[in-house]
PDB file of C-alpha atoms in Angstrom:
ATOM      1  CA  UNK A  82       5.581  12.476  14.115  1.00 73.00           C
ATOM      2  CA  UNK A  83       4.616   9.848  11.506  1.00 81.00           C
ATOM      3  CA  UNK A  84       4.591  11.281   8.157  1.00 88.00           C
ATOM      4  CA  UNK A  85       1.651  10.498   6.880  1.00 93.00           C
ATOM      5  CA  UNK A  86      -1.192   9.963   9.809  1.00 93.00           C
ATOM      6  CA  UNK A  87      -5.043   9.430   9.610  1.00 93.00           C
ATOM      7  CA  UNK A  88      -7.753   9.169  12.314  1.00 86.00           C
ATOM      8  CA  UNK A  89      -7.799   5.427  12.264  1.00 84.00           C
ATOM      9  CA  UNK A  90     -11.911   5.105  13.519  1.00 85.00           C
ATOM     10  CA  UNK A  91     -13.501   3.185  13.482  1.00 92.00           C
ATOM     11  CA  UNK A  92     -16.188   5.455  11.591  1.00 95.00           C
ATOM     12  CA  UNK A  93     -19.641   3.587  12.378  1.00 96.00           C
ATOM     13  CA  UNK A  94     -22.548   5.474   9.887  1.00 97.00           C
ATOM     14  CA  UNK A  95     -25.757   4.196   8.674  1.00 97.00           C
ATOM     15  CA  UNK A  96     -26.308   3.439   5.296  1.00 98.00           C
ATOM     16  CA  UNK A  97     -27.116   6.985   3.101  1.00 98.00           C
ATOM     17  CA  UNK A  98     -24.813   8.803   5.387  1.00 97.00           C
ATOM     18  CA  UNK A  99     -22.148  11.339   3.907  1.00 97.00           C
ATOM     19  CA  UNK A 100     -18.710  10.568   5.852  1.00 97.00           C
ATOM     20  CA  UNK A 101     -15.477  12.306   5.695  1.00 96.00           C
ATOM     21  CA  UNK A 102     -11.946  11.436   6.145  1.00 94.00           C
ATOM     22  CA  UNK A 103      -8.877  13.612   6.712  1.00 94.00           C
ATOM     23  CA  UNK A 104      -5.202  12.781   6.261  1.00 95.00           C
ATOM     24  CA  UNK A 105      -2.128  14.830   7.110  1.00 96.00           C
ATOM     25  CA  UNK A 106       1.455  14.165   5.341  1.00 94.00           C
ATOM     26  CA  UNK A 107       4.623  15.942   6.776  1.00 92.00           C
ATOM     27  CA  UNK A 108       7.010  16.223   4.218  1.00 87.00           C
ATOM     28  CA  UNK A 109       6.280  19.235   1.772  1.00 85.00           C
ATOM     29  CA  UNK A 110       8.342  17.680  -0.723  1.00 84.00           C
ATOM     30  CA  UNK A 111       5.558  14.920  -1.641  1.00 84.00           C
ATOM     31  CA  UNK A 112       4.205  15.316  -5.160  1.00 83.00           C
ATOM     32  CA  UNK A 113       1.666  12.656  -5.310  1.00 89.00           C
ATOM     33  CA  UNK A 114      -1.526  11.596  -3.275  1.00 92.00           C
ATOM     34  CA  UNK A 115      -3.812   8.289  -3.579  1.00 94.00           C
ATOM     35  CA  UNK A 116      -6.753   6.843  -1.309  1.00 96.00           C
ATOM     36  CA  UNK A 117      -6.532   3.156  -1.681  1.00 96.00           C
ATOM     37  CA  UNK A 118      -9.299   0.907  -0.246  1.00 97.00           C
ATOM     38  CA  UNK A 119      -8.537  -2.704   1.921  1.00 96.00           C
ATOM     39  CA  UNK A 120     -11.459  -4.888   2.495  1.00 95.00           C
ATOM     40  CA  UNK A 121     -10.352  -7.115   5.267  1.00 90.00           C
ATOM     41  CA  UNK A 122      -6.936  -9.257   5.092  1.00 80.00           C
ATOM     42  CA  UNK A 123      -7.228  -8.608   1.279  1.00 94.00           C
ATOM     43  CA  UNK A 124      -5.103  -6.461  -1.191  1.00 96.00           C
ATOM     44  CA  UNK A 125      -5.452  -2.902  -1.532  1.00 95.00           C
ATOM     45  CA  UNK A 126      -6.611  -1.536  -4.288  1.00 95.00           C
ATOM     46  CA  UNK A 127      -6.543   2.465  -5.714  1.00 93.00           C
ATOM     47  CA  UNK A 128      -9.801   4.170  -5.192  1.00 95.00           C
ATOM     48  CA  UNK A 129      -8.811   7.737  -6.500  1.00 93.00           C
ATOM     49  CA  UNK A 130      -5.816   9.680  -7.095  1.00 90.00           C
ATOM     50  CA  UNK A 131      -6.039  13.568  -5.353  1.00 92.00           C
ATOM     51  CA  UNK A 132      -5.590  15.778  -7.485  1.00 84.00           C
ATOM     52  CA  UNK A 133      -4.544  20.293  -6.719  1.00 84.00           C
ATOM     53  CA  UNK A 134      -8.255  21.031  -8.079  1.00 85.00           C
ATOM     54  CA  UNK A 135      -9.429  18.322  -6.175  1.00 86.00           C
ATOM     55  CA  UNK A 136     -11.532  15.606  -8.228  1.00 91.00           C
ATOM     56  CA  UNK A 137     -15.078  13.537  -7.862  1.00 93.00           C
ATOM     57  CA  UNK A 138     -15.821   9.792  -9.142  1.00 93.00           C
ATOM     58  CA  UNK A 139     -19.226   9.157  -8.235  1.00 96.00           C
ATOM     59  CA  UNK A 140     -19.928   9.726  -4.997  1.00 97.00           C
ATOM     60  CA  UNK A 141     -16.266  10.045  -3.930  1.00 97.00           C
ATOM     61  CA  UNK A 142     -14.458  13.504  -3.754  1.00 97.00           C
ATOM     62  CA  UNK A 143     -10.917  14.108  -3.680  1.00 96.00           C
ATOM     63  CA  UNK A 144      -9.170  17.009  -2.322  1.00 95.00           C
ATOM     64  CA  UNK A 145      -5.739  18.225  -1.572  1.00 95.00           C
ATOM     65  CA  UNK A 146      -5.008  21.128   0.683  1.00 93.00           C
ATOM     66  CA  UNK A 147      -1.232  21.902   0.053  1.00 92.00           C
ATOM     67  CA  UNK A 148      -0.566  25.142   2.154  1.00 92.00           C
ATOM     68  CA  UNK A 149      -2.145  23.349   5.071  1.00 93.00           C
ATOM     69  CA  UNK A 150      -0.444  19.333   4.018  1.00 94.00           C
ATOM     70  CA  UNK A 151      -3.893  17.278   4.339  1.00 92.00           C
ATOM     71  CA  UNK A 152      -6.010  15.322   1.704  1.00 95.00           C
ATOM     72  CA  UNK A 153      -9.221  14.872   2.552  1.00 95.00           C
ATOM     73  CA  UNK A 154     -12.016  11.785   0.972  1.00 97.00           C
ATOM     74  CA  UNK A 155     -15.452  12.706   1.448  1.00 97.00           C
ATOM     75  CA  UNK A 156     -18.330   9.643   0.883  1.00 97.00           C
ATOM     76  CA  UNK A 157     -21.915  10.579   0.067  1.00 98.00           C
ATOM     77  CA  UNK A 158     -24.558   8.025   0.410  1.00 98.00           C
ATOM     78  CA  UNK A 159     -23.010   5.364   2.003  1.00 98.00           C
ATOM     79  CA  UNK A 160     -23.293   1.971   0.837  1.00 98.00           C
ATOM     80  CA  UNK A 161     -23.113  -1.221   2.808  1.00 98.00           C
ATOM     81  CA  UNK A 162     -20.391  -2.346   0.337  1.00 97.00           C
ATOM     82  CA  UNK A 163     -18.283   0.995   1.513  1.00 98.00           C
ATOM     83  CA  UNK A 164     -17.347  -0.623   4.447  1.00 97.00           C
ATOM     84  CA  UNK A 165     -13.470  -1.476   4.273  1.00 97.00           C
ATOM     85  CA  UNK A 166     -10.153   0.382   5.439  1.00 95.00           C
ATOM     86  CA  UNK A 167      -9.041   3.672   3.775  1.00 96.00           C
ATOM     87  CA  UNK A 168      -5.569   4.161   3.172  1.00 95.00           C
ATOM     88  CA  UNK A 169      -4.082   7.502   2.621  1.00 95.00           C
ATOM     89  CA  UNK A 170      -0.828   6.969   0.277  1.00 93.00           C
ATOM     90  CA  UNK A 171       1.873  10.087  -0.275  1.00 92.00           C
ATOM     91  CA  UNK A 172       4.855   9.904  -2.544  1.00 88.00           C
ATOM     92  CA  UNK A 173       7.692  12.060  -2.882  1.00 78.00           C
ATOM     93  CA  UNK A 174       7.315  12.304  -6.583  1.00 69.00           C
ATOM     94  CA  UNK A 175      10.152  12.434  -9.434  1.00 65.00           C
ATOM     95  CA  UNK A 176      12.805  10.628  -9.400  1.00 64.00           C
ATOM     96  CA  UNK A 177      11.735   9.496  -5.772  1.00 64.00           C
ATOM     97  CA  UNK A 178       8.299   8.287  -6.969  1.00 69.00           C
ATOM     98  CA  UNK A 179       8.653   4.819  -5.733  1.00 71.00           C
ATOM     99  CA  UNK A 180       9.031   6.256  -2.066  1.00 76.00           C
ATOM    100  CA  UNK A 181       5.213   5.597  -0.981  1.00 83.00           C
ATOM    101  CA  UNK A 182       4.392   6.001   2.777  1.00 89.00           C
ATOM    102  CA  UNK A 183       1.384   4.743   3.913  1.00 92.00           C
ATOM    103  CA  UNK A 184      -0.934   6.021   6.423  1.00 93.00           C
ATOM    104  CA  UNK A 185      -2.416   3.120   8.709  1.00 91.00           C
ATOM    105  CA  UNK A 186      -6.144   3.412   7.583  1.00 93.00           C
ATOM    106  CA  UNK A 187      -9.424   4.559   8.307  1.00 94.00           C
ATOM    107  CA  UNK A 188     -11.903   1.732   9.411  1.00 94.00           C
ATOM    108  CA  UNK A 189     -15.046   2.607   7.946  1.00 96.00           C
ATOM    109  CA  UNK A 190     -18.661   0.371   8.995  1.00 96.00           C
ATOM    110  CA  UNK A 191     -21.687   0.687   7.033  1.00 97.00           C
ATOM    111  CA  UNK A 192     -24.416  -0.306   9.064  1.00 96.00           C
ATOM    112  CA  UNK A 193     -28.348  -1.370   8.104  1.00 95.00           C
TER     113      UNK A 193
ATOM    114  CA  UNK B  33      -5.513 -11.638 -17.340  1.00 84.00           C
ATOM    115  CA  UNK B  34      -3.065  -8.984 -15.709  1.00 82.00           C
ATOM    116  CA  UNK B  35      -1.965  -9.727 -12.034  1.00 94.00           C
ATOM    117  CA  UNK B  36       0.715  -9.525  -9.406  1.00 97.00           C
ATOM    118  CA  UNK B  37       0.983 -13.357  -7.977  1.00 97.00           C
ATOM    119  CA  UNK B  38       2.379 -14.126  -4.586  1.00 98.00           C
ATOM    120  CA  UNK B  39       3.454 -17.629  -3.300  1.00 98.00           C
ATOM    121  CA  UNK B  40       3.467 -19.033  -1.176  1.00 97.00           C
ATOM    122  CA  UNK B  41       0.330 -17.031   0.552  1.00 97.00           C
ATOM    123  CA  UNK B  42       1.110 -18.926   3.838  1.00 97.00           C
ATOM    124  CA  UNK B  43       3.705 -20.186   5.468  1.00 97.00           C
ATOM    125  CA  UNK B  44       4.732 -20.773   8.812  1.00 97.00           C
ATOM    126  CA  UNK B  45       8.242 -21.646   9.621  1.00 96.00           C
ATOM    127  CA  UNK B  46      11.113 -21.505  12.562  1.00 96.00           C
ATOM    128  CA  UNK B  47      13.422 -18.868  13.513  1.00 97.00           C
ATOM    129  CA  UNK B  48      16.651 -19.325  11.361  1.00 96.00           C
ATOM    130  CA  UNK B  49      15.262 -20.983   8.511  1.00 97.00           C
ATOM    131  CA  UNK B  50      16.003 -18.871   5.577  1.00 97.00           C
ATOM    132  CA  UNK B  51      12.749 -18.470   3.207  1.00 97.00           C
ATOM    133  CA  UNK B  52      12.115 -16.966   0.115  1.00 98.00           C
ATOM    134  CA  UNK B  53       9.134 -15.071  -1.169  1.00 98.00           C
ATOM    135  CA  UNK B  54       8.278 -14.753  -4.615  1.00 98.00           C
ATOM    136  CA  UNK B  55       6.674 -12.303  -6.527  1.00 98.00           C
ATOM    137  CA  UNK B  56       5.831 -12.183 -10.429  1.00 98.00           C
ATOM    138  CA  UNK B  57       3.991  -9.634 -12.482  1.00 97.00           C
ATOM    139  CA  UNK B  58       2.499 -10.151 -16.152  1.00 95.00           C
ATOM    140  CA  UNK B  59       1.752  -6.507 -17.079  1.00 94.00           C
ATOM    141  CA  UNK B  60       5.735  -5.888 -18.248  1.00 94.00           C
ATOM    142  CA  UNK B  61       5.519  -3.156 -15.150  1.00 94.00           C
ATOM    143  CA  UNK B  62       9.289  -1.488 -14.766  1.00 93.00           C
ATOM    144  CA  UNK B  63       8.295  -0.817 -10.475  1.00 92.00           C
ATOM    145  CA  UNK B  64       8.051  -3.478  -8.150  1.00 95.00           C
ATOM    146  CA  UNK B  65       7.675  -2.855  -4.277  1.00 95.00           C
ATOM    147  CA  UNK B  66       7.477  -4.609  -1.398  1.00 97.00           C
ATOM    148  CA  UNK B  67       5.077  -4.014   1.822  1.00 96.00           C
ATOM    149  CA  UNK B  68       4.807  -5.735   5.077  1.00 97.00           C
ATOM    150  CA  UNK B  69       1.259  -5.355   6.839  1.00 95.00           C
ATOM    151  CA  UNK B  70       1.083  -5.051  10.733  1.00 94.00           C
ATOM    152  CA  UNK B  71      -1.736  -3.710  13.207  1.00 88.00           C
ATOM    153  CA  UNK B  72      -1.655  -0.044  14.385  1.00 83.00           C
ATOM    154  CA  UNK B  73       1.807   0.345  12.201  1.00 86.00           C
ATOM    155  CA  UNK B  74      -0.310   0.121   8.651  1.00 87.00           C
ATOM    156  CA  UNK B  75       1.365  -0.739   5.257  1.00 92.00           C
ATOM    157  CA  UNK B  76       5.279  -0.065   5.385  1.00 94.00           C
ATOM    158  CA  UNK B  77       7.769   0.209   2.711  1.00 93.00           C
ATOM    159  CA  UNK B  78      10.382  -2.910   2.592  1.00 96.00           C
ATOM    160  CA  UNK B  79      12.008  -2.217  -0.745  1.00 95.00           C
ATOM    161  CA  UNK B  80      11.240  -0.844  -4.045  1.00 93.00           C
ATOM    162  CA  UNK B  81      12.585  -1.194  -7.115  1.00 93.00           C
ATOM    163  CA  UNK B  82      12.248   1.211 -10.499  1.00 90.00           C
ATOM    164  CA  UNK B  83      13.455  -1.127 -12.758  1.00 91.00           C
ATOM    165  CA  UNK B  84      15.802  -4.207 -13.571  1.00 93.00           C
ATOM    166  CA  UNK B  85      19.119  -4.363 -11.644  1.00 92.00           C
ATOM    167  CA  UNK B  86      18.302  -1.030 -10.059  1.00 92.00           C
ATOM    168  CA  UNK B  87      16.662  -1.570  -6.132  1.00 94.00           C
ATOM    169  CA  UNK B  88      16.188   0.820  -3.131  1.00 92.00           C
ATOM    170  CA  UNK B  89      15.382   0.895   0.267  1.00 93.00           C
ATOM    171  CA  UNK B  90      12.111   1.579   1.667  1.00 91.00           C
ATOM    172  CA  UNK B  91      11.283   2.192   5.351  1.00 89.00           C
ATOM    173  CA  UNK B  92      12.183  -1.120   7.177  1.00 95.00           C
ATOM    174  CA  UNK B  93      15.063  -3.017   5.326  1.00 97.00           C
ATOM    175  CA  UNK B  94      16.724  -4.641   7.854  1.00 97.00           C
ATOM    176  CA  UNK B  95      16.404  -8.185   7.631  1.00 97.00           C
ATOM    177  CA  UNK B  96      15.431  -8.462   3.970  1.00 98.00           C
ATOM    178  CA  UNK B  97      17.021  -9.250   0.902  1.00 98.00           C
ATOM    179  CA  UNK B  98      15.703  -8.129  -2.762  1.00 98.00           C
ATOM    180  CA  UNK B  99      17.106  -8.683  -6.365  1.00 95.00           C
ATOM    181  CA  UNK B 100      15.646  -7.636  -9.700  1.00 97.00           C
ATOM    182  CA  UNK B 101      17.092  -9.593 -12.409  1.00 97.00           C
ATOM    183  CA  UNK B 102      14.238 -10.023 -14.572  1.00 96.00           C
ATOM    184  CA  UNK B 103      11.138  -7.619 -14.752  1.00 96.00           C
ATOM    185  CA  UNK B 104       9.244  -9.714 -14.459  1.00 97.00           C
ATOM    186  CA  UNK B 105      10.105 -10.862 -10.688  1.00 98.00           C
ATOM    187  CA  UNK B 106      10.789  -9.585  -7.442  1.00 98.00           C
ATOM    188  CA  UNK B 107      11.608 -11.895  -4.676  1.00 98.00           C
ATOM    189  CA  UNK B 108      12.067 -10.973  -1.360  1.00 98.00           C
ATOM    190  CA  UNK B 109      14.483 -13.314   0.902  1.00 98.00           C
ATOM    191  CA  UNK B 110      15.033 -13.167   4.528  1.00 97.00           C
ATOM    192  CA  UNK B 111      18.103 -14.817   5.042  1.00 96.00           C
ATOM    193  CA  UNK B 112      17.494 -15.602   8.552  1.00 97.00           C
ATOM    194  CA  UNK B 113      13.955 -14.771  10.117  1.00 97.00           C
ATOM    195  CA  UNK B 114      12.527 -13.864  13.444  1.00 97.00           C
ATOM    196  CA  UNK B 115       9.420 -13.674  14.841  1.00 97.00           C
ATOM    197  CA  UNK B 116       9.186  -9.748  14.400  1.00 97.00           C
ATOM    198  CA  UNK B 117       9.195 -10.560  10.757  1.00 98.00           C
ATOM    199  CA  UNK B 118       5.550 -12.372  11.433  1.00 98.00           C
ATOM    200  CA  UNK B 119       3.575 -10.206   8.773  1.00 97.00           C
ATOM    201  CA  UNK B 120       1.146  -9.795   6.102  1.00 97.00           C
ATOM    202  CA  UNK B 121       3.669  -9.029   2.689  1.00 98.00           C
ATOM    203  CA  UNK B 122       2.438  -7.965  -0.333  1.00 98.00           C
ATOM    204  CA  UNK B 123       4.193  -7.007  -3.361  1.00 97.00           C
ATOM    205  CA  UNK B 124       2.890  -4.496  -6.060  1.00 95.00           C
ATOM    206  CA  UNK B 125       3.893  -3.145  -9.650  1.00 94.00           C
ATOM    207  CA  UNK B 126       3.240  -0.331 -11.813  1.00 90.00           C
ATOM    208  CA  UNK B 127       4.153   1.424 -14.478  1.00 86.00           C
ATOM    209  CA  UNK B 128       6.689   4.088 -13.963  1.00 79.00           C
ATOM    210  CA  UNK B 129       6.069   7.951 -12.586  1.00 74.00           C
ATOM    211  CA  UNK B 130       3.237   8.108  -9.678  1.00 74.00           C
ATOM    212  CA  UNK B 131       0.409   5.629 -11.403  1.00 79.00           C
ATOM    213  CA  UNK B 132      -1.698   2.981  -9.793  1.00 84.00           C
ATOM    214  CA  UNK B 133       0.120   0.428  -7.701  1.00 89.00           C
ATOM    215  CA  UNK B 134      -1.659  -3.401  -8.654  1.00 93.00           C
ATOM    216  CA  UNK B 135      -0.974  -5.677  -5.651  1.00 95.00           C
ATOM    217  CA  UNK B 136      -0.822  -9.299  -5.067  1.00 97.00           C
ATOM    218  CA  UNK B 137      -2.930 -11.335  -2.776  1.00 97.00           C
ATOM    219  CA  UNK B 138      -0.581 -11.208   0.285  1.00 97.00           C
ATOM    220  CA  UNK B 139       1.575 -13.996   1.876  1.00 98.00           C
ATOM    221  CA  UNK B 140       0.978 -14.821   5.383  1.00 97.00           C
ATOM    222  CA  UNK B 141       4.250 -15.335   7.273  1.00 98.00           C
ATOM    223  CA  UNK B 142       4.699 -16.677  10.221  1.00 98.00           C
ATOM    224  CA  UNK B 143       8.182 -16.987  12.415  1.00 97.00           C
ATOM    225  CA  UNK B 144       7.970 -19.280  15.241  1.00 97.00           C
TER     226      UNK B 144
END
């Protein structure tokens, strides 16, 4: 089992849609959770960090499920520039922060 | 302005031929990481390291090479390449504890 997996998509919505995205990690010892965003063959870049309480920026929402090991991203109103990979990111945390795993992205299409 | 810089961002070159990529950050960042980028696996850990002189292994090592003798830079060598090392690499840096990861621009590598 990979240790941190996501539904890869591709998720195809129209434009104003609300879309959602789950991840699952496996190891309970991770600390600290990230969605980063990828537009094509570029660099990723953070989008939000996920926090217990679970946390908004805009129309992005955050939230971390530890009992059950998932983070979830939810989208409202879906822009046309919201198409790009998401990337769920776990790390173990203390002294192990530098340990980041990588889910393999969520393909996410914005369409007219 | 603050960045992660890559070079070269393309190179193709034969099996054997030992290569060097570099990797220099300008926002005095004590972590430095490096990813390689391949479809259906996602975003995997090469190596990491948490500050100067001190470097770990991420999730797929073998055939790589790091050193971190300035913080400044983070090169990653492969001392002999092979075609499974054809990739997308990127580095990234942050400050320390479980913060924002800034990546470069990626280096397309190609092993023939």
């Amino acid at each position: 089992r990979k240790e941190v997996e996501q539904d890869p998509g591709p998720f195809n919505v129209p434009e104003g849609a609300t879309v959602a995205f789950n991840c699952t990690y496996s190891n309970s010892a991770s600390q600290s959770f990230f969605w980063y965003r990828q537009d094509c063959r570029k660099e990723p870049k953070l989008l939000m960090s996920v926090y217990s309480s679970g946390n908004e920026d805009g129309r992005f929402t955050a939230q971390l499920n530890r009992a059950s090991q998932y983070i979830s991203l939810l989208i409202r109103d879906s822009k046309l520039s919201d198409s790009a990979t998401y990337l769920c990111v776990v790390s173990r945390g203390g002294t192990s922060y530098g340990k980041l795993t990588f889910g393999q992205g969520t393909i996410l299409t914005v369409h007219p | 302005e603050a960045q992660v810089t890559q070079n070269p961002r393309y190179l193709i070159t034969v099996t054997g031929k030992k290569l060097t990529v570099t990797c220099s950050q300008n926002m005095n960042h004590e972590y430095m990481s490096w990813y390689r980028q391949d479809p259906g696996l996602g975003l995997r850990q090469i190596y990491y390291s948490m500050n100067v002189e001190v470097t770990d292994k991420g999730d797929v090592p073998e055939g790589y090479k790091v050193s971190r003798k300035e913080k400044r830079n983070f090169p990653l060598i492969l001392e002999s390449p092979s075609p499974n090392q054809t990739s997308l690499y990127f580095c990234a840096s942050s400050p320390p504890g479980p913060y924002e990861q800034y990546f470069g621009p990626g280096t397309r590598l190609t092993v023939t």
